[in-house]
PDB file of C-alpha atoms in Angstrom:
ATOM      1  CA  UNK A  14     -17.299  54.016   4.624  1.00 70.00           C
ATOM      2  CA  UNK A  15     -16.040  54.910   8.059  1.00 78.00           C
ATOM      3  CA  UNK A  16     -17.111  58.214   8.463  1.00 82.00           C
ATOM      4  CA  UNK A  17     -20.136  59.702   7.588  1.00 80.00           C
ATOM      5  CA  UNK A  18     -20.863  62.656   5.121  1.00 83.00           C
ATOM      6  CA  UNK A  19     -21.956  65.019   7.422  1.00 86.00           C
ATOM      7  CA  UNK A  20     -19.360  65.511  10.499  1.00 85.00           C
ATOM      8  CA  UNK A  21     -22.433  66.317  12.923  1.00 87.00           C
ATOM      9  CA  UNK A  22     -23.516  62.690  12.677  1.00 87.00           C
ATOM     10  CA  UNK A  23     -20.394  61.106  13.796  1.00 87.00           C
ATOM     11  CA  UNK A  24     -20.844  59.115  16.674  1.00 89.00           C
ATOM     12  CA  UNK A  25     -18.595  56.818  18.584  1.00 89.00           C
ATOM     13  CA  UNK A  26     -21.480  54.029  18.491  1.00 90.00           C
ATOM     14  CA  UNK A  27     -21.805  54.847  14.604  1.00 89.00           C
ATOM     15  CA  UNK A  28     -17.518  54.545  14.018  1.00 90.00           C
ATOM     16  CA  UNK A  29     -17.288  51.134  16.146  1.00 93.00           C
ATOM     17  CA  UNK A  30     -20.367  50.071  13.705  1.00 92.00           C
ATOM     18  CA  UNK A  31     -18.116  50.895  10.648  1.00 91.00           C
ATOM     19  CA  UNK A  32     -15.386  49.673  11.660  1.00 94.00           C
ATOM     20  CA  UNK A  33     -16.859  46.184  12.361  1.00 94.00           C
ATOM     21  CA  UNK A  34     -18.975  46.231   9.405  1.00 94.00           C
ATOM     22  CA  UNK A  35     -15.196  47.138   7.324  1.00 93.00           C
ATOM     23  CA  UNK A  36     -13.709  44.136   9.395  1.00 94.00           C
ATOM     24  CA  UNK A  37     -16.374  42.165   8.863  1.00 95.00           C
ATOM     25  CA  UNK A  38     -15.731  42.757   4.914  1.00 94.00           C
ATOM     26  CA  UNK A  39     -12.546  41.931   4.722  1.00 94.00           C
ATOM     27  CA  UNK A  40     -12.450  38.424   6.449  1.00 95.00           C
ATOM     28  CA  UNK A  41     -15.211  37.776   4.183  1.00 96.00           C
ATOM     29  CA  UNK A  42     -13.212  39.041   1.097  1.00 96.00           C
ATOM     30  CA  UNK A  43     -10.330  37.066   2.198  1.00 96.00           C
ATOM     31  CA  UNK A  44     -12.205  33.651   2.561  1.00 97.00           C
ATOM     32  CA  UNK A  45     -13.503  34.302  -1.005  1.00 97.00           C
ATOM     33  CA  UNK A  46      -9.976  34.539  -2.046  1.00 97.00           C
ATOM     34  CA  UNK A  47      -9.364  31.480  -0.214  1.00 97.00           C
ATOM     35  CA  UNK A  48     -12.104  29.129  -1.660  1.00 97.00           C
ATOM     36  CA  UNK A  49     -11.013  30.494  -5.204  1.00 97.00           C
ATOM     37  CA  UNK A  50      -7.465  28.940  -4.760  1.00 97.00           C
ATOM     38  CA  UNK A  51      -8.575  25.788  -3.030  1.00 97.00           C
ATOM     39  CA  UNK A  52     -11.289  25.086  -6.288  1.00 97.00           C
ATOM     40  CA  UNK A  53      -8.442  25.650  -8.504  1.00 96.00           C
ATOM     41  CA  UNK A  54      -6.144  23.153  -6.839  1.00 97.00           C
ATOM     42  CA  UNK A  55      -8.929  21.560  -6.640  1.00 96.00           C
ATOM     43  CA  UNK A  56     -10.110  21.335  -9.938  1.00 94.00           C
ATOM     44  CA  UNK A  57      -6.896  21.451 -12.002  1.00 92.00           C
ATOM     45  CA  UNK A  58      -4.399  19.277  -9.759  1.00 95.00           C
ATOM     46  CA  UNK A  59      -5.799  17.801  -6.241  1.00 96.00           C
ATOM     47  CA  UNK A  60      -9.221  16.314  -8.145  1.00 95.00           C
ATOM     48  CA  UNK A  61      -8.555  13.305  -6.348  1.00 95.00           C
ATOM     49  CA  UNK A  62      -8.027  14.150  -2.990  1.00 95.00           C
ATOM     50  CA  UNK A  63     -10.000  15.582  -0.102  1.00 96.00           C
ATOM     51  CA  UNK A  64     -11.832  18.843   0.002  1.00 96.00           C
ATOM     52  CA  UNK A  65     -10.615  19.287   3.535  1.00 97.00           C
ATOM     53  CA  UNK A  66      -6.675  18.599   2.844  1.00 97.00           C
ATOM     54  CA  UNK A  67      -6.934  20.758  -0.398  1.00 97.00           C
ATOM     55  CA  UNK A  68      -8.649  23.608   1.590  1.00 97.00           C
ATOM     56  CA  UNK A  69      -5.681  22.956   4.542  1.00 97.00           C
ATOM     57  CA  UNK A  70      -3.302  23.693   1.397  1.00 97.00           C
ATOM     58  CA  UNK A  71      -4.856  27.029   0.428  1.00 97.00           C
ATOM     59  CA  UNK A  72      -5.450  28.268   3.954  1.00 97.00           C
ATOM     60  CA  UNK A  73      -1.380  27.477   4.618  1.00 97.00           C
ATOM     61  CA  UNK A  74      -0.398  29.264   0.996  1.00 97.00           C
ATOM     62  CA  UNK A  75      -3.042  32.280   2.089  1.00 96.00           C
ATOM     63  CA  UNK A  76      -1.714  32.401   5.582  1.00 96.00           C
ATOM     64  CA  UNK A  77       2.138  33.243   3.968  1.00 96.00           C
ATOM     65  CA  UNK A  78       0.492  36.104   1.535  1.00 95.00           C
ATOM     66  CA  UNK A  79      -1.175  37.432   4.729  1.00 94.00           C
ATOM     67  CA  UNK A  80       0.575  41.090   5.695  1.00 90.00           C
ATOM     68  CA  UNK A  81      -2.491  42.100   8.173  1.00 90.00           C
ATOM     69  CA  UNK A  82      -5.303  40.488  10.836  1.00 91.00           C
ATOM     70  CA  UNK A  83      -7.760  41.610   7.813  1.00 91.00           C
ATOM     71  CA  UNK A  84      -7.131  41.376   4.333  1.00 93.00           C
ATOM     72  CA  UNK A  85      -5.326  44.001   2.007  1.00 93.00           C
ATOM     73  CA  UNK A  86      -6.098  44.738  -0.909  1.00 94.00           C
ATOM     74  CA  UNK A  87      -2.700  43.547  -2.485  1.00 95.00           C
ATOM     75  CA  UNK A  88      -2.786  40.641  -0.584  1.00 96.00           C
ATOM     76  CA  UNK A  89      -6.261  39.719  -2.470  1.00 96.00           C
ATOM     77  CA  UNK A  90      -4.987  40.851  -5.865  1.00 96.00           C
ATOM     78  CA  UNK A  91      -2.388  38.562  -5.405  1.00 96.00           C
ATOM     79  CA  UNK A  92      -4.773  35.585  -4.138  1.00 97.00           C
ATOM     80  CA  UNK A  93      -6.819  35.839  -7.057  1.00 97.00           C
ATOM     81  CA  UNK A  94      -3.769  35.692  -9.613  1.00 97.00           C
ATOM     82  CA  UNK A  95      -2.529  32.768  -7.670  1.00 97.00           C
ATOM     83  CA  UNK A  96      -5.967  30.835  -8.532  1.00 97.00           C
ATOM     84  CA  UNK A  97      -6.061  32.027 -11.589  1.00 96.00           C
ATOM     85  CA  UNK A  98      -2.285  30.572 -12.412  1.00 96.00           C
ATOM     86  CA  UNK A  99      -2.505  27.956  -9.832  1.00 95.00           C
ATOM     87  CA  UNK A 100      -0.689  25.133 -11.966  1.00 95.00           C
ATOM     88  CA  UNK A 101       1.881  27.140 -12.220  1.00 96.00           C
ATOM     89  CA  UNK A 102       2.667  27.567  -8.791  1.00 97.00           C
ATOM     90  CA  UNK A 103       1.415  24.561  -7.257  1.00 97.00           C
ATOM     91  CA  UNK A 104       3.935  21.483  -7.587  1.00 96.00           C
ATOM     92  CA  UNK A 105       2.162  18.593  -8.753  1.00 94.00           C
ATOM     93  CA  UNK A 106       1.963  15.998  -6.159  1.00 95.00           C
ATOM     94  CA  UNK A 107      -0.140  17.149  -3.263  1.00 96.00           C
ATOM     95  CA  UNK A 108       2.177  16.148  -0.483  1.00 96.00           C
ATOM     96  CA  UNK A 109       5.081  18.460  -1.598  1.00 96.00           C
ATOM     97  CA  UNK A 110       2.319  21.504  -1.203  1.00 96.00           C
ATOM     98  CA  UNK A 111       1.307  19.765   2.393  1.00 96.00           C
ATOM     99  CA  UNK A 112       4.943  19.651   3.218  1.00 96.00           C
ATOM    100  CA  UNK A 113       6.327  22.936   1.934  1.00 97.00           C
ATOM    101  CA  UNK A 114       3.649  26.145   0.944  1.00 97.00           C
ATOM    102  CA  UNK A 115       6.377  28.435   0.920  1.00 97.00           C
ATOM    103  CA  UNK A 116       7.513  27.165  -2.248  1.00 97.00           C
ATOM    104  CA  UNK A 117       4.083  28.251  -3.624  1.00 97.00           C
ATOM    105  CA  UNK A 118       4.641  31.827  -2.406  1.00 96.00           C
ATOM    106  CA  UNK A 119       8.013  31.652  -3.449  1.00 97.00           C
ATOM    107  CA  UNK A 120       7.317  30.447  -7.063  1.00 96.00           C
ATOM    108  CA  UNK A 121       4.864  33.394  -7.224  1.00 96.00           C
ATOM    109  CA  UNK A 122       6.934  36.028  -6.279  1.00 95.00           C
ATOM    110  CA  UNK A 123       9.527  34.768  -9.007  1.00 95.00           C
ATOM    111  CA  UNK A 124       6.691  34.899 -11.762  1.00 92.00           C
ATOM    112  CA  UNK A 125       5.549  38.375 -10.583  1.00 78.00           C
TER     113      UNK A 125
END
């Protein structure tokens, strides 16, 4: 909450504390999103590669569903139904979603 209930106790010091404590929230919600597709991958299709190329995947797949600096709240809806149907958006050899994320994003947005 930005603002507070009463409008006497708004202070500048009290906004700028909201404000980072919102920002703060929604770079954490984001990364949550994040690690949710990259243990999918993970899991389901990448099982045999490294945790630091899968992650480099996700991060490149969230980067294209990004619309803000922080994350919206259609932008995580949409995160968390990519992990959820991650095989059938991901192609299955790893170096196609290295090479080309867009096609990730662009298979979603045909399936939705």
């Amino acid at each position: 909450r930005l603002f507070p209930e009463d409008p006497e106790t708004i202070t500048g010091p009290g906004i700028r504390s909201a404000v980072w404590a919102l920002q703060k929230s929604l770079t954490e919600d984001r990364e949550e999103v994040i690690a949710k597709v990259k243990q999918a991958i993970m899991s389901n299709l990448y099982p045999d590669r490294e945790p630091a190329d899968v992650e480099a995947v996700a991060r490149a797949v969230g980067k294209l569903f990004e619309r803000d600096a922080f994350a919206t709240k259609k932008e995580l809806e949409e995160m968390k139904k990519l992990a959820a149907d991650a095989p059938l958006h991901f192609p299955a050899e790893f170096q196609l979603a290295q090479e080309n994320p867009h096609a990730v994003r662009m298979s979603f947005k045909r399936a939705a």
